[in-house]
Tab-separated table of C-alpha atoms in Angstrom:
chain	number	residue	atom	x	y	z
A	1	UNK	CA	0.000	0.000	0.000
A	2	UNK	CA	1.506	3.334	-1.096
A	3	UNK	CA	0.287	5.655	1.672
A	4	UNK	CA	2.454	8.573	0.521
A	5	UNK	CA	0.983	8.306	-2.963
A	6	UNK	CA	-2.542	7.978	-1.538
A	7	UNK	CA	-2.036	11.162	0.512
A	8	UNK	CA	-0.728	12.960	-2.584
A	9	UNK	CA	-3.676	11.907	-4.752
A	10	UNK	CA	-6.251	12.633	-2.047
A	11	UNK	CA	-4.711	16.068	-1.512
A	12	UNK	CA	-4.834	16.875	-5.221
A	13	UNK	CA	-8.444	15.764	-5.464
A	14	UNK	CA	-9.392	17.985	-2.526
A	15	UNK	CA	-7.612	20.927	-4.169
A	16	UNK	CA	-9.701	20.291	-7.298
A	17	UNK	CA	-12.904	20.082	-5.254
A	18	UNK	CA	-12.121	23.298	-3.366
A	19	UNK	CA	-12.584	25.313	-6.570
A	20	UNK	CA	-16.157	24.007	-6.912
A	21	UNK	CA	-16.996	26.427	-4.081
A	22	UNK	CA	-16.440	29.342	-6.461
A	23	UNK	CA	-19.595	29.051	-8.650
A	24	UNK	CA	-21.892	29.446	-5.589
A	25	UNK	CA	-19.841	32.518	-4.632
A	26	UNK	CA	-20.526	33.960	-8.089
A	27	UNK	CA	-24.242	33.190	-7.674
A	28	UNK	CA	-24.231	34.885	-4.239
A	29	UNK	CA	-22.661	38.018	-5.719
A	30	UNK	CA	-25.031	37.998	-8.716
A	31	UNK	CA	-28.170	37.754	-6.582
A	32	UNK	CA	-26.761	39.751	-3.680
A	33	UNK	CA	-27.951	37.196	-1.125
A	34	UNK	CA	-25.005	37.857	1.211
A	35	UNK	CA	-23.946	34.217	1.592
A	36	UNK	CA	-20.572	34.301	-0.168
A	37	UNK	CA	-18.766	34.175	3.208
A	38	UNK	CA	-19.496	30.508	4.067
A	39	UNK	CA	-18.417	29.371	0.596
A	40	UNK	CA	-15.191	31.389	0.671
A	41	UNK	CA	-14.411	30.006	4.138
A	42	UNK	CA	-15.143	26.447	2.946
A	43	UNK	CA	-12.945	27.031	-0.113
A	44	UNK	CA	-10.055	28.116	2.093
A	45	UNK	CA	-10.410	25.169	4.482
A	46	UNK	CA	-10.669	22.612	1.679
A	47	UNK	CA	-7.759	24.086	-0.271
A	48	UNK	CA	-5.583	24.202	2.854
A	49	UNK	CA	-6.412	20.605	3.773
A	50	UNK	CA	-5.645	19.474	0.227
A	51	UNK	CA	-2.291	21.252	0.244
A	52	UNK	CA	-1.398	19.774	3.657
A	53	UNK	CA	-1.977	16.277	2.249
A	54	UNK	CA	-0.259	16.969	-1.082
A	55	UNK	CA	2.810	19.127	-0.392
A	56	UNK	CA	4.806	16.643	1.778
A	57	UNK	CA	4.617	14.043	-1.012
A	58	UNK	CA	4.382	16.081	-4.217
A	59	UNK	CA	7.736	14.687	-5.445
A	60	UNK	CA	6.718	11.107	-4.719
A	61	UNK	CA	6.488	8.913	-7.846
A	62	UNK	CA	4.963	5.438	-7.926
A	63	UNK	CA	2.397	3.445	-9.851
A	64	UNK	CA	-1.083	3.466	-8.312
A	65	UNK	CA	-2.206	-0.113	-7.727
A	66	UNK	CA	-5.765	-1.430	-7.695
A	67	UNK	CA	-5.878	-1.584	-3.886
A	68	UNK	CA	-4.628	1.994	-3.683
A	69	UNK	CA	-7.426	3.051	-6.049
A	70	UNK	CA	-10.103	1.487	-3.873
A	71	UNK	CA	-8.760	3.227	-0.772
A	72	UNK	CA	-8.443	6.610	-2.498
A	73	UNK	CA	-11.990	6.464	-3.864
A	74	UNK	CA	-13.546	5.415	-0.553
A	75	UNK	CA	-11.545	7.961	1.456
A	76	UNK	CA	-12.310	10.706	-1.029
A	77	UNK	CA	-16.069	10.162	-0.986
A	78	UNK	CA	-16.095	9.894	2.807
A	79	UNK	CA	-13.994	13.037	3.284
A	80	UNK	CA	-15.939	14.834	0.584
A	81	UNK	CA	-19.170	14.216	2.470
A	82	UNK	CA	-17.689	16.071	5.446
A	83	UNK	CA	-16.117	18.834	3.371
A	84	UNK	CA	-19.316	19.331	1.384
A	85	UNK	CA	-21.204	19.914	4.626
A	86	UNK	CA	-19.052	22.931	5.573
A	87	UNK	CA	-21.031	25.652	3.723
A	88	UNK	CA	-24.286	24.304	5.167
A	89	UNK	CA	-22.856	24.260	8.684
A	90	UNK	CA	-21.292	27.701	8.461
A	91	UNK	CA	-24.190	29.486	6.763
A	92	UNK	CA	-26.764	31.121	9.032
A	93	UNK	CA	-29.316	30.742	6.214
A	94	UNK	CA	-29.407	26.947	6.637
A	95	UNK	CA	-30.598	25.874	10.111
A	96	UNK	CA	-28.898	22.474	10.376
A	97	UNK	CA	-26.630	20.695	12.816
A	98	UNK	CA	-23.633	18.486	12.062
A	99	UNK	CA	-25.604	15.278	11.425
A	100	UNK	CA	-28.102	16.967	9.138
A	101	UNK	CA	-25.397	18.865	7.234
A	102	UNK	CA	-23.409	15.678	6.541
A	103	UNK	CA	-26.607	13.837	5.590
A	104	UNK	CA	-27.532	16.579	3.086
A	105	UNK	CA	-24.002	16.739	1.687
A	106	UNK	CA	-23.604	12.993	1.213
A	107	UNK	CA	-27.118	12.804	-0.214
A	108	UNK	CA	-26.142	15.387	-2.815
A	109	UNK	CA	-22.745	13.961	-3.743
A	110	UNK	CA	-24.076	10.409	-4.048
A	111	UNK	CA	-27.012	11.720	-6.160
A	112	UNK	CA	-29.437	10.285	-3.615
A	113	UNK	CA	-31.556	13.415	-3.246
A	114	UNK	CA	-32.928	12.632	0.211
A	115	UNK	CA	-33.279	15.885	2.135
A	116	UNK	CA	-33.847	16.960	5.709
A	117	UNK	CA	-34.528	20.578	4.721
A	118	UNK	CA	-37.900	22.280	4.624
A	119	UNK	CA	-38.717	25.752	3.378
A	120	UNK	CA	-36.407	25.169	0.416
A	121	UNK	CA	-38.196	27.876	-1.590
A	122	UNK	CA	-36.899	30.451	0.905
A	123	UNK	CA	-33.227	29.429	0.837
A	124	UNK	CA	-30.701	31.837	-0.764
A	125	UNK	CA	-30.034	31.172	-4.481
A	126	UNK	CA	-26.372	30.384	-3.774
A	127	UNK	CA	-27.323	27.575	-1.354
A	128	UNK	CA	-29.899	26.219	-3.803
A	129	UNK	CA	-27.294	26.251	-6.577
A	130	UNK	CA	-24.716	24.576	-4.329
A	131	UNK	CA	-27.048	21.673	-3.504
A	132	UNK	CA	-27.762	21.094	-7.180
A	133	UNK	CA	-24.082	21.400	-8.094
A	134	UNK	CA	-23.145	18.719	-5.545
A	135	UNK	CA	-25.389	16.293	-7.378
A	136	UNK	CA	-24.085	17.228	-10.796
A	137	UNK	CA	-20.472	16.687	-9.718
A	138	UNK	CA	-21.347	13.451	-7.972
A	139	UNK	CA	-23.277	12.190	-10.980
A	140	UNK	CA	-20.304	11.419	-13.144
A	141	UNK	CA	-17.836	11.479	-10.292
A	142	UNK	CA	-15.371	14.121	-9.221
A	143	UNK	CA	-12.632	11.517	-9.471
A	144	UNK	CA	-13.311	10.913	-13.161
A	145	UNK	CA	-13.158	14.682	-13.612
A	146	UNK	CA	-9.830	14.811	-11.817
A	147	UNK	CA	-8.408	11.997	-13.948
A	148	UNK	CA	-9.569	13.910	-17.018
A	149	UNK	CA	-8.030	17.271	-16.123
A	150	UNK	CA	-5.028	16.202	-14.043
A	151	UNK	CA	-2.876	13.958	-16.237
A	152	UNK	CA	0.067	15.454	-14.342
A	153	UNK	CA	-0.767	13.041	-11.508
A	154	UNK	CA	1.790	10.725	-13.059
A	155	UNK	CA	-0.060	7.658	-11.793
A	156	UNK	CA	-2.232	4.902	-13.210
A	157	UNK	CA	-5.579	6.642	-13.526
A	158	UNK	CA	-7.324	3.441	-14.578
A	159	UNK	CA	-7.333	2.244	-10.970
A	160	UNK	CA	-9.362	5.291	-9.911
A	161	UNK	CA	-11.632	4.992	-12.918
A	162	UNK	CA	-12.397	1.294	-12.313
A	163	UNK	CA	-13.210	1.925	-8.658
A	164	UNK	CA	-15.455	4.869	-9.522
A	165	UNK	CA	-17.493	3.810	-12.587
A	166	UNK	CA	-20.541	1.685	-11.679
A	167	UNK	CA	-21.242	-1.648	-13.320
A	168	UNK	CA	-19.934	-5.230	-13.504
A	169	UNK	CA	-17.792	-4.823	-16.657
A	170	UNK	CA	-15.368	-1.973	-15.948
A	171	UNK	CA	-12.405	-2.870	-18.170
A	172	UNK	CA	-13.856	-1.411	-21.373
A	173	UNK	CA	-12.498	2.000	-22.356
A	174	UNK	CA	-13.965	4.380	-24.914
A	175	UNK	CA	-10.566	5.654	-25.992
A	176	UNK	CA	-7.046	4.171	-25.704
A	177	UNK	CA	-5.977	6.515	-22.904
A	178	UNK	CA	-7.896	6.714	-19.627
A	179	UNK	CA	-7.640	10.527	-19.428
A	180	UNK	CA	-9.188	10.775	-22.884
A	181	UNK	CA	-11.928	8.354	-21.783
A	182	UNK	CA	-12.771	10.501	-18.779
A	183	UNK	CA	-12.799	13.627	-20.941
A	184	UNK	CA	-15.106	11.944	-23.436
A	185	UNK	CA	-17.540	11.039	-20.657
A	186	UNK	CA	-17.512	14.576	-19.322
A	187	UNK	CA	-18.042	16.131	-22.758
A	188	UNK	CA	-21.124	13.954	-23.237
A	189	UNK	CA	-22.314	14.687	-19.692
A	190	UNK	CA	-21.881	18.438	-20.117
A	191	UNK	CA	-23.555	18.488	-23.530
A	192	UNK	CA	-26.620	16.608	-22.278
A	193	UNK	CA	-26.838	18.937	-19.254
A	194	UNK	CA	-26.794	22.043	-21.472
A	195	UNK	CA	-29.505	20.654	-23.766
A	196	UNK	CA	-31.602	19.668	-20.723
A	197	UNK	CA	-31.322	23.180	-19.247
A	198	UNK	CA	-32.373	24.773	-22.544
A	199	UNK	CA	-35.331	22.385	-22.801
A	200	UNK	CA	-36.481	23.239	-19.266
A	201	UNK	CA	-36.127	26.955	-20.039
A	202	UNK	CA	-38.168	26.600	-23.216
A	203	UNK	CA	-40.835	24.603	-21.323
A	204	UNK	CA	-41.452	27.416	-18.840
A	205	UNK	CA	-38.844	27.403	-16.068
A	206	UNK	CA	-36.774	30.452	-15.190
A	207	UNK	CA	-33.171	30.203	-16.385
A	208	UNK	CA	-31.936	29.688	-12.802
A	209	UNK	CA	-34.404	26.861	-12.133
A	210	UNK	CA	-33.678	25.347	-15.543
A	211	UNK	CA	-29.936	25.181	-14.869
A	212	UNK	CA	-30.418	23.850	-11.337
A	213	UNK	CA	-32.868	21.163	-12.398
A	214	UNK	CA	-30.744	20.118	-15.358
A	215	UNK	CA	-28.028	19.347	-12.793
A	216	UNK	CA	-30.299	17.098	-10.726
A	217	UNK	CA	-32.031	15.526	-13.745
A	218	UNK	CA	-29.019	14.413	-15.799
A	219	UNK	CA	-27.238	13.275	-12.626
A	220	UNK	CA	-30.436	11.414	-11.586
A	221	UNK	CA	-30.048	13.229	-8.282
A	222	UNK	CA	-33.433	14.499	-7.176
A	223	UNK	CA	-32.779	17.745	-5.320
A	224	UNK	CA	-35.049	20.609	-6.312
A	225	UNK	CA	-35.157	24.350	-5.704
A	226	UNK	CA	-38.727	23.991	-4.424
A	227	UNK	CA	-40.317	21.961	-1.628
A	228	UNK	CA	-42.919	20.617	-4.053
A	229	UNK	CA	-40.233	19.454	-6.502
A	230	UNK	CA	-41.535	19.351	-10.104
A	231	UNK	CA	-45.129	19.567	-8.865
A	232	UNK	CA	-44.357	23.247	-8.186
A	233	UNK	CA	-45.006	23.933	-11.872
A	234	UNK	CA	-47.680	21.272	-12.590
A	235	UNK	CA	-46.681	21.656	-16.220
A	236	UNK	CA	-47.007	18.753	-18.662
A	237	UNK	CA	-44.221	20.046	-20.922
A	238	UNK	CA	-41.783	20.310	-17.999
A	239	UNK	CA	-42.736	16.826	-16.774
A	240	UNK	CA	-42.112	15.268	-20.188
A	241	UNK	CA	-38.759	17.054	-20.537
A	242	UNK	CA	-37.805	15.699	-17.117
A	243	UNK	CA	-38.937	12.177	-18.017
A	244	UNK	CA	-36.887	12.107	-21.207
A	245	UNK	CA	-33.707	13.434	-19.630
A	246	UNK	CA	-34.042	11.250	-16.530
A	247	UNK	CA	-34.113	8.235	-18.831
A	248	UNK	CA	-31.132	9.614	-20.752
A	249	UNK	CA	-29.261	9.933	-17.445
A	250	UNK	CA	-30.167	6.327	-16.643
A	251	UNK	CA	-28.525	5.028	-19.846
A	252	UNK	CA	-24.852	4.041	-20.077
A	253	UNK	CA	-22.861	7.175	-20.941
A	254	UNK	CA	-20.414	5.078	-22.929
A	255	UNK	CA	-23.387	4.217	-25.130
A	256	UNK	CA	-24.187	7.926	-25.529
A	257	UNK	CA	-20.595	8.509	-26.599
A	258	UNK	CA	-20.679	5.596	-29.041
A	259	UNK	CA	-23.937	6.872	-30.570
A	260	UNK	CA	-22.517	10.371	-30.912
A	261	UNK	CA	-19.308	9.094	-32.503
A	262	UNK	CA	-21.157	6.838	-34.960
A	263	UNK	CA	-23.858	9.462	-35.591
A	264	UNK	CA	-26.454	6.675	-35.378
A	265	UNK	CA	-29.315	6.000	-32.960
A	266	UNK	CA	-29.109	2.336	-33.955
A	267	UNK	CA	-26.217	2.125	-31.485
A	268	UNK	CA	-28.795	2.219	-28.687
A	269	UNK	CA	-31.062	-0.368	-30.283
A	270	UNK	CA	-28.195	-2.822	-30.736
A	271	UNK	CA	-27.263	-2.685	-27.053
A	272	UNK	CA	-28.900	-5.529	-25.059
A	273	UNK	CA	-28.846	-3.680	-21.734
A	274	UNK	CA	-30.557	-0.649	-23.291
A	275	UNK	CA	-33.304	-2.868	-24.734
A	276	UNK	CA	-33.778	-4.632	-21.402
A	277	UNK	CA	-33.836	-1.339	-19.451
A	278	UNK	CA	-36.287	0.406	-21.778
A	279	UNK	CA	-38.461	-2.714	-21.897
A	280	UNK	CA	-38.692	-2.698	-18.105
A	281	UNK	CA	-39.489	1.035	-18.070
A	282	UNK	CA	-42.303	0.531	-20.599
A	283	UNK	CA	-43.739	-2.388	-18.612
A	284	UNK	CA	-43.658	-0.384	-15.369
A	285	UNK	CA	-45.290	2.631	-17.035
A	286	UNK	CA	-48.150	0.448	-18.274
A	287	UNK	CA	-48.625	-1.148	-14.831
A	288	UNK	CA	-48.611	2.195	-13.014
A	289	UNK	CA	-50.646	4.030	-15.671
A	290	UNK	CA	-53.432	1.466	-15.716
A	291	UNK	CA	-53.356	1.356	-11.910
A	292	UNK	CA	-53.884	5.115	-11.726
A	293	UNK	CA	-56.900	4.828	-14.017
A	294	UNK	CA	-58.344	1.811	-12.182
A	295	UNK	CA	-58.073	3.624	-8.844
A	296	UNK	CA	-59.369	6.840	-10.471
A	297	UNK	CA	-56.371	8.853	-9.307
A	298	UNK	CA	-55.846	10.428	-12.727
A	299	UNK	CA	-58.745	9.601	-15.008
A	300	UNK	CA	-57.706	11.287	-18.279
A	301	UNK	CA	-55.411	8.858	-20.081
A	302	UNK	CA	-52.844	11.505	-20.998
A	303	UNK	CA	-52.597	12.766	-17.401
A	304	UNK	CA	-52.400	9.257	-15.945
A	305	UNK	CA	-49.573	8.199	-18.242
A	306	UNK	CA	-47.784	11.549	-17.906
A	307	UNK	CA	-47.458	11.031	-14.142
A	308	UNK	CA	-46.871	7.287	-14.554
A	309	UNK	CA	-44.013	7.864	-17.005
A	310	UNK	CA	-42.470	10.559	-14.820
A	311	UNK	CA	-42.609	8.587	-11.568
A	312	UNK	CA	-41.463	5.319	-13.164
A	313	UNK	CA	-38.496	7.084	-14.756
A	314	UNK	CA	-37.700	8.870	-11.490
A	315	UNK	CA	-38.001	5.828	-9.219
A	316	UNK	CA	-36.599	3.396	-11.786
A	317	UNK	CA	-33.343	5.331	-12.154
A	318	UNK	CA	-33.072	6.419	-8.515
A	319	UNK	CA	-33.659	10.080	-9.350
A	320	UNK	CA	-36.301	11.000	-6.781
A	321	UNK	CA	-37.850	14.045	-8.435
A	322	UNK	CA	-41.638	14.037	-8.040
A	323	UNK	CA	-44.402	15.398	-10.270
A	324	UNK	CA	-47.055	14.578	-7.689
A	325	UNK	CA	-47.342	12.905	-4.289
A	326	UNK	CA	-46.741	9.329	-5.435
A	327	UNK	CA	-46.443	8.135	-1.816
A	328	UNK	CA	-50.191	8.810	-1.437
A	329	UNK	CA	-51.182	6.761	-4.484
A	330	UNK	CA	-53.448	3.830	-3.552
A	331	UNK	CA	-52.990	0.089	-3.838
A	332	UNK	CA	-49.846	-1.553	-5.059
A	333	UNK	CA	-48.453	1.466	-6.918
A	334	UNK	CA	-46.175	3.063	-4.241
A	335	UNK	CA	-44.729	-0.351	-3.330
A	336	UNK	CA	-44.048	-1.164	-6.987
A	337	UNK	CA	-42.255	2.163	-7.441
A	338	UNK	CA	-40.023	1.513	-4.426
A	339	UNK	CA	-39.209	-2.025	-5.572
A	340	UNK	CA	-38.257	-1.032	-9.134
A	341	UNK	CA	-35.577	1.260	-7.703
A	342	UNK	CA	-33.593	-1.838	-6.676
A	343	UNK	CA	-32.892	-2.665	-10.326
A	344	UNK	CA	-32.073	0.942	-11.164
A	345	UNK	CA	-30.435	2.341	-14.287
A	346	UNK	CA	-27.865	0.962	-16.707
A	347	UNK	CA	-24.245	0.259	-15.826
A	348	UNK	CA	-22.085	3.280	-16.578
A	349	UNK	CA	-25.013	5.633	-16.000
A	350	UNK	CA	-25.658	8.094	-13.204
A	351	UNK	CA	-28.569	5.919	-12.027
A	352	UNK	CA	-28.615	3.977	-8.778
A	353	UNK	CA	-29.698	0.459	-7.867
A	354	UNK	CA	-28.113	-2.870	-8.789
A	355	UNK	CA	-28.068	-1.903	-12.505
A	356	UNK	CA	-30.137	-3.305	-15.350
A	357	UNK	CA	-27.303	-5.398	-16.785
A	358	UNK	CA	-27.077	-7.409	-13.566
A	359	UNK	CA	-30.846	-7.944	-13.495
A	360	UNK	CA	-30.739	-9.090	-17.135
A	361	UNK	CA	-27.889	-11.527	-16.471
A	362	UNK	CA	-29.615	-12.938	-13.374
A	363	UNK	CA	-32.840	-13.431	-15.345
A	364	UNK	CA	-31.096	-15.149	-18.265
A	365	UNK	CA	-28.980	-17.310	-15.983
A	366	UNK	CA	-32.111	-18.412	-14.129
A	367	UNK	CA	-33.767	-19.380	-17.420
A	368	UNK	CA	-30.647	-21.322	-18.392
A	369	UNK	CA	-30.760	-23.273	-15.126
A	370	UNK	CA	-34.414	-24.142	-15.741
A	371	UNK	CA	-33.491	-25.455	-19.178
A	372	UNK	CA	-30.726	-27.538	-17.630
A	373	UNK	CA	-33.285	-29.180	-15.330
A	374	UNK	CA	-35.189	-30.322	-18.412
A	375	UNK	CA	-32.069	-31.250	-20.417
A	376	UNK	CA	-29.410	-32.260	-17.832
A	377	UNK	CA	-26.831	-33.135	-20.479
A	378	UNK	CA	-27.452	-30.063	-22.608
A	379	UNK	CA	-24.852	-27.360	-23.136
A	380	UNK	CA	-26.354	-23.881	-23.046
A	381	UNK	CA	-24.202	-20.816	-23.581
A	382	UNK	CA	-25.435	-17.677	-21.865
A	383	UNK	CA	-25.405	-14.871	-24.395
A	384	UNK	CA	-25.841	-11.186	-23.755
A	385	UNK	CA	-26.231	-9.549	-27.110
A	386	UNK	CA	-23.561	-11.029	-29.370
A	387	UNK	CA	-21.259	-11.957	-26.512
A	388	UNK	CA	-21.052	-15.140	-24.455
A	389	UNK	CA	-20.916	-14.307	-20.744
A	390	UNK	CA	-18.288	-16.309	-18.894
A	391	UNK	CA	-18.837	-17.854	-15.480
A	392	UNK	CA	-16.513	-15.393	-13.750
A	393	UNK	CA	-18.823	-12.499	-14.642
A	394	UNK	CA	-21.875	-14.499	-13.553
A	395	UNK	CA	-20.261	-15.352	-10.213
A	396	UNK	CA	-19.438	-11.681	-9.658
A	397	UNK	CA	-23.010	-10.666	-10.527
A	398	UNK	CA	-24.597	-13.233	-8.228
A	399	UNK	CA	-22.155	-12.339	-5.447
A	400	UNK	CA	-23.013	-8.651	-5.797
A	401	UNK	CA	-26.767	-9.270	-5.867
A	402	UNK	CA	-26.520	-11.550	-2.835
A	403	UNK	CA	-24.565	-9.015	-0.785
A	404	UNK	CA	-26.836	-6.176	-1.942
A	405	UNK	CA	-29.968	-7.996	-0.807
A	406	UNK	CA	-28.375	-9.148	2.447
A	407	UNK	CA	-27.312	-5.612	3.391
A	408	UNK	CA	-30.774	-4.312	2.482
A	409	UNK	CA	-32.437	-6.864	4.763
A	410	UNK	CA	-30.035	-6.220	7.659
A	411	UNK	CA	-30.531	-2.454	7.510
A	412	UNK	CA	-34.294	-2.860	7.175
A	413	UNK	CA	-34.246	-4.652	10.521
A	414	UNK	CA	-31.918	-2.016	12.012
A	415	UNK	CA	-34.261	0.769	10.897
A	416	UNK	CA	-37.180	-0.924	12.653
A	417	UNK	CA	-35.123	-0.769	15.856
A	418	UNK	CA	-35.119	3.049	15.541
A	419	UNK	CA	-38.933	3.068	15.624
A	420	UNK	CA	-39.843	2.826	11.942
A	421	UNK	CA	-42.625	0.525	10.801
A	422	UNK	CA	-41.680	-2.129	8.239
A	423	UNK	CA	-42.953	-0.204	5.208
A	424	UNK	CA	-41.005	2.892	6.210
A	425	UNK	CA	-37.879	0.850	6.968
A	426	UNK	CA	-37.901	-0.826	3.544
A	427	UNK	CA	-38.527	2.553	1.959
A	428	UNK	CA	-35.631	4.168	3.862
A	429	UNK	CA	-33.281	1.396	2.723
A	430	UNK	CA	-34.409	1.780	-0.889
A	431	UNK	CA	-34.103	5.572	-0.674
A	432	UNK	CA	-30.495	5.346	0.470
A	433	UNK	CA	-28.793	2.228	-0.955
A	434	UNK	CA	-30.492	2.712	-4.347
A	435	UNK	CA	-29.663	6.445	-4.224
A	436	UNK	CA	-33.381	7.060	-4.714
A	437	UNK	CA	-33.979	9.845	-2.199
A	438	UNK	CA	-37.744	9.643	-1.781
A	439	UNK	CA	-39.805	7.264	0.294
A	440	UNK	CA	-43.227	6.158	1.394
A	441	UNK	CA	-44.787	5.629	4.808
A	442	UNK	CA	-43.429	7.854	7.583
A	443	UNK	CA	-40.704	9.251	5.280
A	444	UNK	CA	-43.061	10.107	2.428
A	445	UNK	CA	-42.762	13.812	3.323
A	446	UNK	CA	-38.984	13.784	3.897
A	447	UNK	CA	-36.347	12.556	6.327
A	448	UNK	CA	-36.127	15.445	8.804
A	449	UNK	CA	-37.981	13.603	11.565
A	450	UNK	CA	-36.110	10.305	11.613
A	451	UNK	CA	-33.663	9.666	14.460
A	452	UNK	CA	-29.980	10.708	14.252
A	453	UNK	CA	-29.010	7.006	14.280
A	454	UNK	CA	-31.249	6.380	11.269
A	455	UNK	CA	-29.714	9.376	9.461
A	456	UNK	CA	-26.188	8.045	9.967
A	457	UNK	CA	-27.245	4.579	8.785
A	458	UNK	CA	-28.812	6.125	5.698
A	459	UNK	CA	-25.625	8.133	5.109
A	460	UNK	CA	-23.590	4.919	5.200
A	461	UNK	CA	-26.006	3.213	2.818
A	462	UNK	CA	-25.799	6.155	0.395
A	463	UNK	CA	-22.029	5.721	0.215
A	464	UNK	CA	-22.360	1.952	-0.147
A	465	UNK	CA	-24.814	2.389	-2.987
A	466	UNK	CA	-22.739	5.043	-4.765
A	467	UNK	CA	-19.548	2.962	-4.551
A	468	UNK	CA	-21.407	-0.243	-5.445
A	469	UNK	CA	-20.752	-1.894	-2.063
A	470	UNK	CA	-17.639	-3.941	-2.862
A	471	UNK	CA	-15.414	-0.872	-3.336
A	472	UNK	CA	-16.267	0.010	0.272
A	473	UNK	CA	-16.528	-3.452	1.845
A	474	UNK	CA	-13.214	-4.679	0.429
A	475	UNK	CA	-11.453	-2.323	2.849
A	476	UNK	CA	-12.758	-4.401	5.766
A	477	UNK	CA	-11.244	-7.683	4.588
A	478	UNK	CA	-7.914	-8.723	6.223
A	479	UNK	CA	-6.570	-9.844	2.819
A	480	UNK	CA	-6.838	-6.289	1.482
A	481	UNK	CA	-4.282	-5.014	4.032
A	482	UNK	CA	-1.771	-7.847	3.620
A	483	UNK	CA	1.415	-6.910	1.801
């Protein structure tokens, strides 16, 4: 383990993150809300801490190993959650304590979108912008950004990239060099964000709201500048823009890049995970839409399927924006929405959950085992698209799914110990580990009233979900620390 190199990299990453405090300062000056002080103070603290970690080892040269990458990523996201809470703690405009500030910060950076704040409409514009910016940076990953713009690190960036990018198949690169790959991802991410903001603006939002909501939509984050979220506007055009761009955020960004480079939408159609993901979304929309009409929640067909499409996209990708109070919908609908968040978006997307590719592989492997029961001597290759999936990938997928479910069950039981009923406990687990951010039951209106212990457990689950569990859990295995 190269601790000097880890300190150097962590310091550089914190220096990079410190400059993200500057855009909220510009917003504070522009609107004259008087809150530039907390952001300037946070900038100074973060920059100083980064320099303290970097300067003693800035001449150190070594190759970053896979284990080093896991430790850097986990440390960075953990430290970032604390650093990101500084402006909220320091600002008099945000009445939160330490626990709530860290909860809000981690929720933003992990694109969870769970909030303990109320009266959001009355917060200063700079604070509103900062919350949205946290999600946008967390969506693609500050570490990928750092690998893209800091090739002077002089280390193996692939180790950071593999630990950061979600999904079971992380070896594929879009371009020969990892820095170019990270840049390509960020170009696509930025372009989609700009188009989303323009679409929101054209649909009726103010420019400020359009920019802020493009951040939380493309990152599948879920924070809003209003307590009522997207229901604040009750605008069909805005809801459909959100639905489309939430789904875009839930699709593999490598696929977006490939489609852009080939100038062909057929790139999406050829991808098996995309077809599986969109097929699931369509099925869920039909189930929820017909349910809304059967229960006479939204009788006009266009209104029923507008809200069904929005909420399915939002829950299905772990976004958490709401066009209406879905937690109050009758029958099976709220429970279905919570459950679909466990599958989540595509690998390589900003979406949460276990990822559609894993669900597809589990489903196809299960079908193969059923066929083997009928034909014990048969040889059945498991194909995903044009590729045969080897047993190592299947073992990794089943191992991940097993651990994911086990952790979800354990924390569901732990949440009930804090006083939650079972529905609320399951919802709280889904809201955090799937980076969903909204819930049903006692947390349908937000997470301000849950116990401090429950908030810290949710914070841990947010990090586990963002880092896809194994990146975090591997640090607690004795083998990881052996030389």
